[in-house]
Amino acid sequence: MVANKLLTLVLIRQCNRVLLGYKKKGFGVGRWNGFGGKVEQGETIQQAAARELHEECGVEAHSLEEIGLLKFEFVGDPQWLEVHVFTADTFKGEPTESEEMRPQWYNIHSIPFNDMWPDDKYWFPIFLKGAKFSGYFKFEGHNNILKTELKEVEKL
Ligand SMILES: Nc1nc(SCCc2ccccc2)c2[nH]cnc2n1
């Protein structure tokens, strides 16, 4: 059993807008997403989430709350991705473009799902209504979902 690769994803949400970033290179390039990435040795998942947020758009979230757990399997790749999703509604600093990401606010009624990972349209509505979720998506390539499992949860 290959250990899952731990990743983080941070979605800053204020009233009726969400901060997304356009991925300029690497995994998920060309798609809008929250801010995130790998968990390094010696840091907690939450510390990694805060670090990646700051590295990718220059803001410091005051308190990150874990609201979702997503597991991704890609056909032909033994390593699953285990994405810990966090949210915050307050932060310090001004969202700034980095080498990785171009930040932009989106109204919650016009999330660019066609330019996001295909699974996002399934779990974003749960996130936006303030509930927690746990999901599994089996991908073939980066565009085709073969299997979906998703549930709202009381506690992660
Ligand atoms: N929304 C979403 N995000 C990811 S990876 C998020 C974590 C990450 C990893 C590397 C760089 C930046 C961010 C996904 N993978 C498959 N579906 C997906 N949906």
XYZ file of N, CA and C and ligand atoms in Angstrom:
487
model
N 0.875 -1.188 0.000
C 0.000 0.000 0.000
C 0.914 1.240 0.000
N 0.763 2.034 -1.053
C 1.590 3.250 -1.139
C 0.917 4.320 -0.273
N 1.695 4.967 0.584
C 1.084 6.001 1.431
C 0.531 7.121 0.552
N -0.576 7.678 0.994
C -1.163 8.804 0.270
C -0.227 10.000 0.319
N -0.250 10.793 -0.742
C 0.520 12.036 -0.741
C -0.338 13.108 -0.095
N 0.170 13.693 0.993
C -0.602 14.698 1.732
C -0.499 16.055 1.045
N -1.648 16.663 0.781
C -1.686 17.986 0.168
C -2.668 18.869 0.924
N -2.510 20.181 0.765
C -3.435 21.115 1.414
C -4.138 21.963 0.362
N -5.288 22.519 0.733
C -6.034 23.425 -0.145
C -6.748 24.437 0.746
N -6.491 25.724 0.508
C -7.101 26.781 1.325
C -8.032 27.630 0.476
N -9.262 27.783 0.971
C -10.265 28.633 0.301
C -10.635 29.766 1.249
N -10.238 30.989 0.889
C -10.600 32.171 1.671
C -11.976 32.617 1.194
N -12.927 32.705 2.153
C -14.299 33.066 1.778
C -14.762 34.221 2.646
N -15.190 35.334 1.995
C -15.728 36.487 2.715
C -17.117 36.764 2.154
N -18.118 36.757 3.032
C -19.501 37.048 2.591
C -19.813 36.323 1.284
N -19.897 37.113 0.176
C -20.331 36.466 -1.071
C -19.200 36.350 -2.081
N -17.956 36.245 -1.587
C -16.857 36.085 -2.546
C -15.817 35.090 -2.016
N -15.169 34.407 -2.968
C -14.131 33.421 -2.647
C -12.858 33.812 -3.393
N -11.715 33.701 -2.706
C -10.433 34.010 -3.349
C -9.900 32.737 -3.996
N -9.743 32.784 -5.319
C -9.160 31.661 -6.057
C -7.875 32.122 -6.722
N -7.045 31.150 -7.114
C -5.812 31.478 -7.811
C -5.745 30.740 -9.130
N -5.238 31.422 -10.160
C -5.032 30.786 -11.463
C -3.655 30.141 -11.411
N -3.606 28.805 -11.594
C -2.352 28.048 -11.459
C -1.530 28.276 -12.711
N -0.347 28.877 -12.555
C 0.469 29.282 -13.724
C 1.437 28.188 -14.149
N 1.689 27.204 -13.281
C 2.588 26.104 -13.655
C 2.377 24.924 -12.708
N 2.915 23.788 -13.114
C 2.864 22.609 -12.230
C 1.515 21.917 -12.244
N 1.274 21.176 -11.164
C 0.087 20.322 -11.066
C -1.184 21.173 -11.085
N -2.066 20.908 -12.025
C -3.312 21.667 -12.122
C -3.147 22.977 -12.875
N -2.045 23.091 -13.660
C -1.784 24.339 -14.388
C -2.979 24.697 -15.283
N -3.278 25.985 -15.333
C -4.358 26.463 -16.191
C -5.732 26.417 -15.561
N -5.809 25.984 -14.330
C -7.100 25.901 -13.632
C -7.116 26.855 -12.433
N -8.323 27.355 -12.117
C -8.520 28.149 -10.898
C -8.694 27.164 -9.738
N -8.086 27.484 -8.607
C -8.154 26.594 -7.461
C -7.902 27.402 -6.192
N -8.103 26.749 -5.067
C -7.650 27.357 -3.833
C -6.132 27.281 -3.811
N -5.560 27.738 -2.711
C -4.112 27.783 -2.590
C -3.651 26.581 -1.776
N -2.584 25.942 -2.215
C -2.144 24.779 -1.461
C -0.957 24.099 -2.082
N -0.680 22.918 -1.555
C 0.470 22.160 -2.049
C 0.876 21.100 -1.057
N 2.163 20.825 -1.053
C 2.669 19.682 -0.275
C 2.790 20.011 1.218
N 2.829 18.950 2.012
C 3.131 19.044 3.439
C 4.577 18.581 3.600
N 5.422 19.461 4.131
C 6.847 19.130 4.281
C 7.095 18.393 5.605
N 8.236 17.758 5.672
C 8.654 17.098 6.918
C 8.651 18.126 8.059
N 8.158 17.697 9.225
C 8.298 18.545 10.413
C 7.260 19.645 10.521
N 6.298 19.690 9.623
C 5.206 20.670 9.783
C 3.869 19.942 9.837
N 2.958 20.545 10.553
C 1.617 19.955 10.582
C 0.916 20.300 9.263
N -0.181 19.607 9.015
C -0.943 19.856 7.780
C -1.449 21.292 7.783
N -1.897 21.762 8.957
C -2.412 23.128 9.055
C -1.304 24.149 8.841
N -0.098 23.869 9.384
C 1.035 24.773 9.156
C 1.397 24.807 7.672
N 1.324 23.652 7.040
C 1.627 23.584 5.604
C 0.615 24.407 4.810
N -0.646 24.327 5.214
C -1.704 25.072 4.513
C -1.449 26.575 4.616
N -1.104 27.028 5.827
C -0.843 28.457 6.033
C 0.396 28.897 5.255
N 1.419 28.033 5.244
C 2.660 28.354 4.508
C 2.398 28.478 3.022
N 1.704 27.498 2.452
C 1.442 27.520 1.003
C 0.595 28.730 0.634
N -0.376 29.066 1.464
C -1.226 30.241 1.192
C -0.352 31.492 1.108
N 0.556 31.625 2.088
C 1.422 32.808 2.103
C 2.386 32.812 0.917
N 2.970 31.658 0.627
C 3.917 31.564 -0.508
C 3.230 31.889 -1.826
N 1.984 31.435 -1.973
C 1.320 31.521 -3.281
C 0.582 32.817 -3.529
N 0.152 33.517 -2.429
C -0.544 34.798 -2.697
C -0.287 35.869 -1.642
N 0.652 35.575 -0.732
C 1.144 36.651 0.142
C 0.246 37.026 1.302
N -0.773 36.228 1.575
C -1.627 36.586 2.713
C -1.439 35.597 3.860
N -1.701 36.124 5.061
C -1.604 35.278 6.257
C -3.009 35.093 6.823
N -3.497 33.870 6.797
C -4.832 33.600 7.354
C -4.730 33.579 8.870
N -5.732 34.188 9.519
C -5.688 34.220 10.988
C -5.985 32.862 11.581
N -7.060 32.241 11.142
C -7.318 30.900 11.703
C -7.942 30.028 10.628
N -7.220 28.982 10.304
C -7.690 28.053 9.276
C -8.543 26.976 9.930
N -9.700 26.714 9.350
C -10.578 25.656 9.848
C -10.633 24.540 8.800
N -10.396 23.317 9.219
C -10.452 22.209 8.270
C -11.921 21.878 7.993
N -12.302 21.902 6.725
C -13.705 21.701 6.370
C -13.913 20.542 5.390
N -12.826 19.986 4.882
C -13.016 18.903 3.925
C -11.816 17.996 3.820
N -12.115 16.741 3.416
C -11.076 15.759 3.145
C -11.409 15.125 1.800
N -10.492 15.246 0.839
C -10.719 14.710 -0.505
C -9.611 13.726 -0.838
N -9.996 12.550 -1.345
C -9.009 11.576 -1.774
C -9.158 11.369 -3.281
N -8.013 11.420 -3.966
C -8.016 11.307 -5.428
C -7.161 10.132 -5.853
N -7.761 9.262 -6.674
C -7.023 8.170 -7.306
C -6.951 8.466 -8.792
N -5.767 8.286 -9.371
C -5.599 8.468 -10.816
C -5.256 7.117 -11.406
N -6.032 6.638 -12.363
C -5.809 5.326 -12.982
C -4.345 5.212 -13.406
N -3.710 4.097 -13.019
C -2.320 3.876 -13.428
C -1.300 4.449 -12.466
N -1.746 5.204 -11.470
C -0.803 5.784 -10.500
C -1.135 5.236 -9.115
N -0.190 4.475 -8.532
C -0.480 3.849 -7.242
C -0.619 4.871 -6.102
N -0.062 6.071 -6.294
C -0.106 7.043 -5.196
C -1.396 7.857 -5.239
N -2.161 7.746 -4.175
C -3.367 8.543 -4.059
C -3.008 9.924 -3.496
N -3.818 10.924 -3.815
C -3.629 12.240 -3.204
C -4.647 12.377 -2.077
N -4.210 12.881 -0.949
C -5.103 13.121 0.188
C -5.065 14.623 0.484
N -6.141 15.301 0.061
C -6.164 16.763 0.125
C -6.988 17.227 1.324
N -6.340 17.931 2.217
C -7.007 18.497 3.402
C -7.416 19.918 3.063
N -8.722 20.184 3.072
C -9.269 21.470 2.644
C -9.562 22.334 3.863
N -9.069 23.574 3.822
C -9.249 24.521 4.923
C -9.951 25.774 4.408
N -10.595 26.477 5.311
C -11.156 27.773 4.957
C -10.844 28.776 6.056
N -10.888 30.063 5.680
C -10.743 31.186 6.619
C -11.535 32.334 6.028
N -11.988 33.236 6.934
C -12.705 34.400 6.395
C -11.952 35.708 6.683
N -10.871 35.625 7.456
C -10.080 36.837 7.690
C -8.613 36.516 7.432
N -7.914 37.531 6.981
C -6.488 37.351 6.698
C -5.780 38.699 6.780
N -4.446 38.602 6.852
C -3.606 39.804 6.888
C -2.873 39.884 5.550
N -2.699 41.109 5.027
C -1.982 41.291 3.769
C -2.943 41.478 2.609
N -2.345 41.623 1.430
C -3.117 41.856 0.212
C -2.801 40.728 -0.775
N -3.841 40.058 -1.321
C -3.548 38.975 -2.288
C -2.676 39.499 -3.435
N -1.559 38.798 -3.640
C -0.562 39.250 -4.629
C -0.165 38.101 -5.534
N 0.010 38.386 -6.805
C 0.410 37.341 -7.755
C 1.801 36.820 -7.402
N 1.966 35.507 -7.566
C 3.274 34.876 -7.353
C 3.657 34.133 -8.627
N 4.785 33.456 -8.572
C 5.209 32.659 -9.737
C 4.208 31.553 -10.023
N 3.556 31.102 -8.910
C 2.650 29.940 -9.020
C 1.220 30.340 -9.368
N 0.765 31.445 -8.757
C -0.688 31.700 -8.756
C -1.005 33.180 -9.015
N -2.100 33.400 -9.745
C -2.633 34.759 -9.900
C -3.965 34.833 -9.156
N -4.028 35.541 -8.036
C -5.244 35.550 -7.218
C -6.333 36.437 -7.803
N -7.596 36.030 -7.577
C -8.737 36.825 -8.032
C -9.945 36.459 -7.197
N -10.737 37.486 -6.832
C -11.968 37.230 -6.081
C -13.066 36.818 -7.049
N -13.853 35.831 -6.662
C -15.010 35.403 -7.449
C -16.259 35.470 -6.586
N -17.327 35.996 -7.170
C -18.627 35.971 -6.501
C -19.071 34.520 -6.367
N -19.644 34.177 -5.232
C -20.007 32.763 -5.015
C -21.046 32.267 -6.024
N -21.701 33.179 -6.717
C -22.685 32.755 -7.733
C -22.080 32.667 -9.123
N -20.765 32.960 -9.232
C -20.115 32.830 -10.555
C -18.730 32.215 -10.401
N -18.712 31.042 -9.763
C -17.458 30.290 -9.614
C -17.126 29.684 -10.983
N -15.911 29.811 -11.465
C -15.546 29.359 -12.823
C -15.330 27.850 -12.918
N -16.364 27.060 -12.645
C -16.198 25.597 -12.565
C -15.624 24.996 -13.847
N -15.952 25.612 -15.014
C -15.441 25.047 -16.277
C -13.918 25.159 -16.381
N -13.352 26.061 -15.592
C -11.889 26.206 -15.564
C -11.320 25.792 -14.215
N -11.933 24.803 -13.614
C -11.443 24.250 -12.341
C -11.379 22.735 -12.462
N -10.810 22.080 -11.478
C -10.827 20.615 -11.450
C -12.284 20.156 -11.493
N -12.612 19.114 -12.277
C -14.009 18.678 -12.455
C -14.719 18.232 -11.182
N -13.980 17.840 -10.172
C -14.637 17.425 -8.922
C -15.173 18.605 -8.125
N -14.625 19.803 -8.382
C -14.965 20.949 -7.535
C -16.458 21.266 -7.561
N -17.080 21.059 -8.716
C -18.519 21.404 -8.832
C -19.364 20.544 -7.899
N -18.823 19.407 -7.464
C -19.576 18.515 -6.570
C -19.470 18.954 -5.111
N -18.256 19.329 -4.680
C -18.111 19.605 -3.241
C -18.162 21.089 -2.891
N -17.954 21.999 -3.910
C -18.016 23.438 -3.638
C -19.348 23.863 -2.993
N -20.489 23.371 -3.486
C -21.780 23.769 -2.870
C -21.860 23.430 -1.376
N -21.228 22.325 -0.991
C -21.242 21.955 0.443
C -20.378 22.960 1.212
N -19.202 23.265 0.650
C -18.309 24.274 1.249
C -19.033 25.611 1.395
N -19.731 26.038 0.313
C -20.353 27.365 0.313
C -21.512 27.471 1.304
N -22.122 26.345 1.636
C -23.220 26.434 2.623
C -22.699 26.221 4.048
N -21.374 26.158 4.172
C -20.766 26.115 5.501
C -20.739 24.749 6.140
N -20.955 23.708 5.349
C -20.914 22.336 5.877
C -19.549 21.703 5.580
N -19.314 20.540 6.236
C -18.057 19.820 6.036
C -18.311 18.629 5.117
N -17.250 18.164 4.451
C -17.433 17.076 3.482
C -16.232 16.138 3.475
N -16.522 14.901 2.988
C -15.464 13.909 2.786
C -15.763 13.232 1.459
N -14.755 13.194 0.575
C -15.037 12.664 -0.756
C -13.883 11.873 -1.328
N -14.242 11.041 -2.334
C -13.264 10.248 -3.083
C -13.608 10.348 -4.554
N -12.612 10.643 -5.392
C -12.832 10.746 -6.835
C -11.770 9.922 -7.545
N -12.254 9.050 -8.445
C -11.312 8.260 -9.260
C -11.223 8.911 -10.634
N -10.020 9.363 -10.974
C -9.792 10.070 -12.236
C -9.148 9.161 -13.270
N -9.468 9.391 -14.529
C -8.668 8.857 -15.640
C -8.105 10.088 -16.340
N -6.812 10.298 -16.198
C -6.237 11.569 -16.636
C -6.671 12.669 -15.677
N -6.652 13.902 -16.137
C -6.988 15.019 -15.249
C -8.372 15.596 -15.522
N -9.088 15.003 -16.506
C -10.375 15.599 -16.876
C -11.574 14.689 -16.679
N -11.321 13.364 -16.540
C -12.433 12.426 -16.578
C -12.593 11.711 -15.232
N -13.749 11.932 -14.616
C -14.029 11.271 -13.328
C -14.771 9.968 -13.594
N -14.192 8.846 -13.154
C -14.807 7.533 -13.339
C -15.737 7.180 -12.172
N -15.376 7.626 -10.988
C -16.123 7.249 -9.783
C -16.139 8.428 -8.812
N -17.322 8.628 -8.188
C -17.469 9.713 -7.222
C -18.109 9.192 -5.952
N -17.510 9.504 -4.809
C -18.149 9.247 -3.523
C -18.038 10.552 -2.748
N -19.152 11.058 -2.203
C -19.100 12.357 -1.512
C -20.196 12.387 -0.471
N -19.828 12.792 0.757
C -20.865 12.916 1.786
C -20.565 14.141 2.649
N -21.632 14.726 3.160
C -21.472 15.754 4.175
C -21.169 15.045 5.478
N -20.330 15.676 6.294
C -19.998 15.069 7.586
C -20.178 16.124 8.677
N -20.471 15.664 9.886
C -20.613 16.604 11.013
C -19.235 17.059 11.461
N -18.345 16.059 11.552
C -16.980 16.328 12.018
C -15.993 15.638 11.099
N -14.857 16.260 10.832
C -13.813 15.627 10.015
C -12.921 14.761 10.899
N -9.666 21.492 -6.175
C -8.898 20.410 -6.483
N -7.599 20.433 -6.145
C -6.814 19.394 -6.443
S -5.150 19.405 -5.979
C -5.206 20.586 -4.628
C -3.939 20.627 -3.866
C -2.825 21.213 -4.652
C -1.822 20.375 -5.089
C -0.735 20.906 -5.787
C -0.688 22.255 -6.049
C -1.702 23.086 -5.619
C -2.783 22.569 -4.914
C -7.351 18.299 -7.136
N -6.818 17.140 -7.612
C -7.832 16.504 -8.199
N -8.965 17.192 -8.122
C -8.687 18.336 -7.466
N -9.472 19.383 -7.134
